[in-house]
């Protein structure tokens, strides 16, 4: 665009400023001004396919590339409006090739009626997460994952008291400090999904996890530099389905029967942590468990025979521990198992006859991986 604004861009900016001055974030904020805000937000960024690479986006395309100034923005790709008020209530620009910075004066923050905002899988050039995000008071879902945000998570995020899902994961360089974390726990009582993988949480005490909402179904804190001893009661959160604490090398803990809520957990990852002790017989009572990752910890003792009761299990990784004794043959009768990893333990005993000398077989069309070396 050079040093001079194009007339089209200049007129768009004037229109936006006019509507902003006439209706400063009021309930009468018009559809035209919302469309102008969206266009201005779009023009502040560029489109680059490398901003949404396949490793983080299975299906990416430039949604905003089809936005037209002469169209009602409620018909635009990624935009959802309320049928009665015509307010923009959802903006889904995940994996949309967006590249650039989001500053605090961005017209994105004009859209105060948003309930869902997804900007995941883009490249925002190490932008700070603006405190202005805290003004989206109607938000229930916020996803800024995999988008190259950087710096401290602002206190204002904790003001979004209606949030059901918050995903800030995989923005390497994000930091959450104790005052913000305490406020998130205390104020975001509606949360069901909290994902902060690869966020620096080194100053957060693991015991504070006990204060999370009892309605939480997903807690994903992989690679967050958590350190210290995890309270046993984390496994008692009644609605928990996905618990990922893997990659926290200095996080200590153990598993025992008193820890577990067996009704809903289907994903558990404690790999590459400092968890230790024996695997309890009670593990076999987790009837919904589909994925269990306990590799590279400090577990000892025998693998309980009750593990053969995990009839829903798909992937089971117990590698790189100090498990010993007989390998329960019931593992090989699990109907849905497609990945089994047991290497670098001290397990003994015969394999079932049909597995002797076999390292990879087909079971119901799925590749079954057996690693015992």
XYZ file of C-alpha atoms in Angstrom:
373
model
C 0.000 0.000 0.000
C 3.050 2.244 0.283
C 3.083 5.522 2.169
C -0.355 6.594 0.962
C -3.661 5.012 1.886
C -5.829 4.002 -1.036
C -9.092 5.945 -1.314
C -11.063 2.740 -0.711
C -9.143 2.016 2.474
C -9.354 5.654 3.621
C -13.124 5.807 3.122
C -13.498 2.536 4.993
C -11.546 3.952 7.926
C -13.641 7.136 7.966
C -16.811 5.074 7.955
C -15.566 3.012 10.863
C -14.581 6.074 12.885
C -17.965 7.660 12.246
C -19.909 4.675 13.465
C -17.577 4.261 16.408
C -18.155 7.877 17.476
C -21.910 7.638 17.039
C -22.390 4.247 18.690
C -19.493 3.559 21.026
C -20.003 -0.139 21.712
C -23.679 0.358 22.552
C -26.481 -2.115 21.941
C -27.473 -0.065 18.917
C -24.136 -0.753 17.255
C -25.212 -1.306 13.642
C -24.572 -4.141 11.260
C -22.768 -1.755 8.883
C -20.305 -0.685 11.546
C -19.643 -4.306 12.488
C -18.912 -5.103 8.860
C -16.591 -2.106 8.681
C -14.808 -3.285 11.809
C -14.343 -6.758 10.344
C -13.033 -5.374 7.071
C -10.611 -3.079 8.845
C -9.403 -5.997 10.992
C -8.908 -8.050 7.847
C -6.994 -5.248 6.090
C -4.669 -4.931 9.102
C -3.394 -8.444 8.405
C -1.994 -10.236 5.393
C -2.740 -13.672 3.990
C 0.063 -16.198 3.862
C -0.425 -19.940 3.508
C 2.688 -20.561 5.628
C 0.884 -18.962 8.595
C -1.288 -22.094 8.846
C 1.032 -25.026 8.090
C -0.268 -28.622 7.894
C 1.373 -29.597 11.188
C -1.147 -27.467 13.084
C -3.952 -27.250 10.515
C -5.438 -30.254 8.763
C -7.512 -28.053 6.496
C -6.545 -24.422 6.001
C -7.716 -21.802 3.552
C -8.090 -17.987 3.566
C -11.620 -17.501 4.862
C -11.373 -13.717 4.764
C -10.282 -13.826 1.136
C -13.913 -14.164 0.115
C -15.162 -11.223 2.192
C -16.737 -8.540 -0.013
C -17.461 -4.975 1.042
C -20.781 -4.915 -0.800
C -22.092 -8.009 1.011
C -23.768 -8.403 4.378
C -20.979 -9.564 6.686
C -23.419 -11.983 8.347
C -23.056 -14.060 5.170
C -19.252 -14.060 5.201
C -17.233 -17.200 5.739
C -16.422 -17.619 9.427
C -18.953 -15.017 10.621
C -22.149 -15.837 12.518
C -24.755 -13.249 13.501
C -27.693 -13.365 15.876
C -30.847 -13.808 13.811
C -32.797 -11.138 15.665
C -30.248 -8.487 16.664
C -27.856 -9.032 13.734
C -24.931 -8.690 16.132
C -21.837 -10.694 15.215
C -21.797 -13.413 17.857
C -19.210 -15.839 16.471
C -16.000 -15.390 14.523
C -14.236 -18.548 13.390
C -11.014 -17.679 11.579
C -9.068 -20.742 12.645
C -6.398 -21.842 10.145
C -7.196 -18.923 7.829
C -3.662 -17.947 6.741
C -3.772 -14.748 8.834
C -0.390 -13.123 9.389
C 0.515 -9.944 11.261
C 0.053 -8.359 14.672
C -3.078 -7.764 16.739
C -2.661 -4.532 18.667
C -4.882 -3.127 21.390
C -6.416 -0.621 18.964
C -7.492 -3.381 16.576
C -11.078 -3.078 15.377
C -11.520 -6.719 16.334
C -12.301 -5.429 19.822
C -15.264 -3.444 18.518
C -17.240 -6.704 18.284
C -18.345 -6.742 21.911
C -21.201 -9.204 21.382
C -18.947 -12.107 20.430
C -19.701 -15.376 22.165
C -17.206 -17.515 20.241
C -13.814 -16.382 18.949
C -11.437 -18.760 17.204
C -8.144 -17.393 15.877
C -6.207 -20.639 16.234
C -3.683 -21.807 13.690
C -2.544 -18.422 12.397
C 0.655 -16.385 12.805
C 0.348 -13.245 14.901
C 4.001 -12.354 14.934
C 4.668 -12.712 18.680
C 1.872 -10.272 19.533
C 1.010 -9.794 23.166
C -2.446 -11.012 24.138
C -4.091 -7.634 24.488
C -5.966 -6.715 27.681
C -8.766 -5.748 25.292
C -9.675 -9.423 25.011
C -11.087 -9.034 28.508
C -13.834 -6.775 27.170
C -15.524 -9.629 25.296
C -17.825 -10.122 28.262
C -20.184 -12.476 26.400
C -17.479 -14.931 25.323
C -18.045 -18.586 26.110
C -15.340 -20.001 23.802
C -11.919 -18.463 23.184
C -9.286 -20.268 21.122
C -5.948 -18.550 20.453
C -3.869 -21.724 20.202
C -1.020 -22.298 17.750
C -0.954 -18.624 16.739
C 2.379 -17.246 17.931
C 1.186 -15.060 20.772
C 3.868 -14.116 23.280
C 4.435 -12.619 26.722
C 2.327 -12.584 29.862
C -1.277 -13.691 29.784
C -3.100 -10.525 30.843
C -5.135 -10.288 34.017
C -8.136 -9.222 31.945
C -8.567 -12.763 30.568
C -9.788 -13.726 34.027
C -12.691 -11.278 33.633
C -14.328 -13.512 31.026
C -16.544 -15.163 33.615
C -18.802 -16.896 31.084
C -15.985 -18.860 29.441
C -16.723 -22.531 28.966
C -13.624 -23.228 26.862
C -10.246 -21.446 26.991
C -7.449 -22.647 24.721
C -4.165 -20.730 24.717
C -2.015 -23.782 24.050
C 1.117 -24.033 21.941
C 2.023 -20.375 21.898
C 5.651 -20.915 22.906
C 6.689 -17.919 24.985
C 3.424 -17.356 26.874
C 3.703 -16.918 30.626
C 1.022 -17.057 33.296
C 1.853 -15.619 36.708
C 0.330 -16.556 40.047
C -2.059 -13.566 40.489
C -3.601 -14.161 37.060
C -3.788 -17.918 37.613
C -5.545 -17.468 40.961
C -8.025 -15.104 39.369
C -8.647 -17.520 36.478
C -9.393 -20.288 38.966
C -11.576 -18.061 41.137
C -13.587 -16.295 38.457
C -13.891 -18.711 35.527
C -16.219 -21.086 37.327
C -18.040 -22.156 34.145
C -14.919 -23.622 32.538
C -15.204 -27.105 31.110
C -12.092 -26.997 28.908
C -8.761 -25.421 29.863
C -5.784 -25.915 27.564
C -2.494 -24.155 28.290
C 0.076 -26.583 26.864
C 3.595 -25.135 26.539
C 2.664 -22.070 28.613
C 5.272 -21.225 31.258
C 3.634 -22.105 34.596
C 6.849 -22.543 36.562
C 5.692 -20.193 39.343
C 2.338 -21.972 39.777
C 2.073 -24.446 42.644
C 0.539 -27.790 41.625
C -1.695 -27.743 44.723
C -3.629 -24.852 43.182
C -5.019 -27.267 40.571
C -7.276 -28.559 43.315
C -9.251 -25.319 43.131
C -10.266 -25.754 39.503
C -13.936 -25.926 38.585
C -15.585 -29.250 39.371
C -17.288 -29.052 35.960
C -13.928 -29.323 34.146
C -13.902 -32.050 31.488
C -10.540 -31.214 29.844
C -7.350 -30.076 31.558
C -4.330 -30.002 29.266
C -1.126 -28.609 30.779
C 1.515 -30.492 28.837
C 5.033 -29.057 28.905
C 4.163 -26.202 31.249
C 7.228 -26.427 33.542
C 5.055 -27.366 36.512
C 7.171 -28.422 39.471
C 6.519 -29.845 42.884
C 4.125 -32.512 44.144
C 0.705 -32.916 42.606
C -2.094 -33.426 45.104
C -3.773 -36.825 44.885
C -7.253 -35.378 44.518
C -6.668 -34.131 40.969
C -8.072 -37.454 39.764
C -11.264 -36.960 41.716
C -12.607 -34.096 39.631
C -15.985 -35.654 38.840
C -16.376 -34.651 35.181
C -12.783 -35.090 34.006
C -12.467 -36.810 30.631
C -9.077 -35.598 29.391
C -6.126 -35.014 31.716
C -2.760 -34.236 30.143
C 0.138 -33.335 32.431
C 2.865 -34.871 30.294
C 6.217 -33.254 29.720
C 6.453 -31.652 33.173
C 9.731 -33.266 34.190
C 9.792 -31.838 37.718
C 6.190 -32.699 38.558
C 6.007 -35.419 41.192
C 3.175 -37.668 42.284
C 1.918 -41.209 42.590
C -1.180 -43.190 41.730
C -3.337 -44.966 44.257
C -6.885 -46.265 44.483
C -8.013 -43.297 46.545
C -7.111 -40.911 43.731
C -9.472 -41.993 41.021
C -12.847 -41.079 39.634
C -13.494 -43.971 37.289
C -16.677 -42.933 35.554
C -15.545 -40.516 32.843
C -11.760 -40.433 32.291
C -10.862 -41.486 28.738
C -7.441 -39.842 28.225
C -4.604 -39.723 30.746
C -1.063 -38.599 30.011
C 1.628 -38.412 32.680
C 4.512 -39.245 30.360
C 7.880 -37.617 30.986
C 6.979 -36.562 34.526
C 8.521 -37.600 37.845
C 5.548 -39.736 38.886
C 6.645 -42.864 40.706
C 5.467 -45.851 42.730
C 3.353 -48.788 41.673
C 0.478 -48.913 39.247
C -2.563 -49.823 41.374
C -4.998 -52.634 40.613
C -7.680 -49.994 40.492
C -6.396 -48.870 37.094
C -8.521 -51.647 35.615
C -11.676 -49.937 36.857
C -11.259 -46.994 34.473
C -13.713 -48.498 32.032
C -13.845 -45.425 29.741
C -10.086 -45.105 29.350
C -8.963 -45.090 25.711
C -5.478 -43.556 25.943
C -2.991 -44.116 28.756
C 0.498 -42.609 28.452
C 2.847 -43.290 31.380
C 6.173 -43.500 29.533
C 9.475 -42.169 30.893
C 8.349 -41.902 34.511
C 9.646 -43.772 37.563
C 6.996 -46.444 37.993
C 8.031 -49.751 39.546
C 6.553 -53.133 40.367
C 4.339 -55.468 38.446
C 1.815 -54.407 35.843
C -1.490 -55.361 37.484
C -3.526 -58.071 35.765
C -6.565 -55.798 36.059
C -5.166 -53.812 33.128
C -6.798 -56.466 31.004
C -10.160 -54.941 31.997
C -9.514 -51.763 29.979
C -11.717 -52.915 27.136
C -11.887 -49.450 25.534
C -8.136 -48.838 25.494
C -6.646 -47.903 22.113
C -3.105 -46.782 22.998
C -1.205 -48.041 26.036
C 2.325 -46.741 26.646
C 4.174 -47.972 29.745
C 7.657 -47.772 28.228
C 10.828 -46.460 29.893
C 9.897 -47.292 33.469
C 11.002 -49.997 35.906
C 8.045 -52.326 35.671
C 9.046 -55.912 36.400
C 7.633 -59.380 36.794
C 5.276 -61.267 34.534
C 3.638 -59.474 31.662
C -0.156 -59.965 31.966
C -1.194 -61.861 28.857
C -4.698 -60.390 29.165
C -3.277 -57.236 27.547
C -3.214 -59.044 24.217
C -6.933 -59.808 24.392
C -7.992 -56.174 24.632
C -10.387 -55.742 21.696
C -9.591 -52.136 20.716
C -5.856 -51.998 21.403
C -3.857 -50.757 18.418
C -0.715 -49.357 20.088
C 1.191 -51.104 22.872
C 4.585 -49.859 24.081
C 6.430 -51.720 26.834
C 10.101 -51.301 25.947
C 12.798 -50.532 28.501
C 11.220 -52.318 31.460
C 12.197 -55.559 33.215
C 9.236 -57.657 32.165
C 9.479 -61.446 31.826
C 7.338 -64.347 30.750
C 6.137 -65.884 27.517
C 4.177 -64.092 24.837
C 1.005 -65.663 23.465
C 1.900 -68.240 20.824
C 0.435 -66.178 18.009
C 2.746 -63.234 18.842
C 6.093 -65.004 19.203
C 8.566 -63.407 16.808
C 6.055 -60.803 15.629
C 6.635 -57.070 16.069
C 3.779 -55.707 13.946
C 0.487 -57.331 13.093
C -2.856 -56.243 11.726
C -5.827 -56.305 14.099
C -9.219 -55.356 12.693
C -7.605 -53.158 10.077
C -5.491 -51.156 12.549
C -1.718 -51.311 12.854
C -0.822 -52.902 16.183
C 2.601 -51.896 17.456
C 4.331 -54.200 19.916
C 7.546 -52.889 21.456
C 9.233 -55.110 24.001
C 12.916 -54.512 23.256
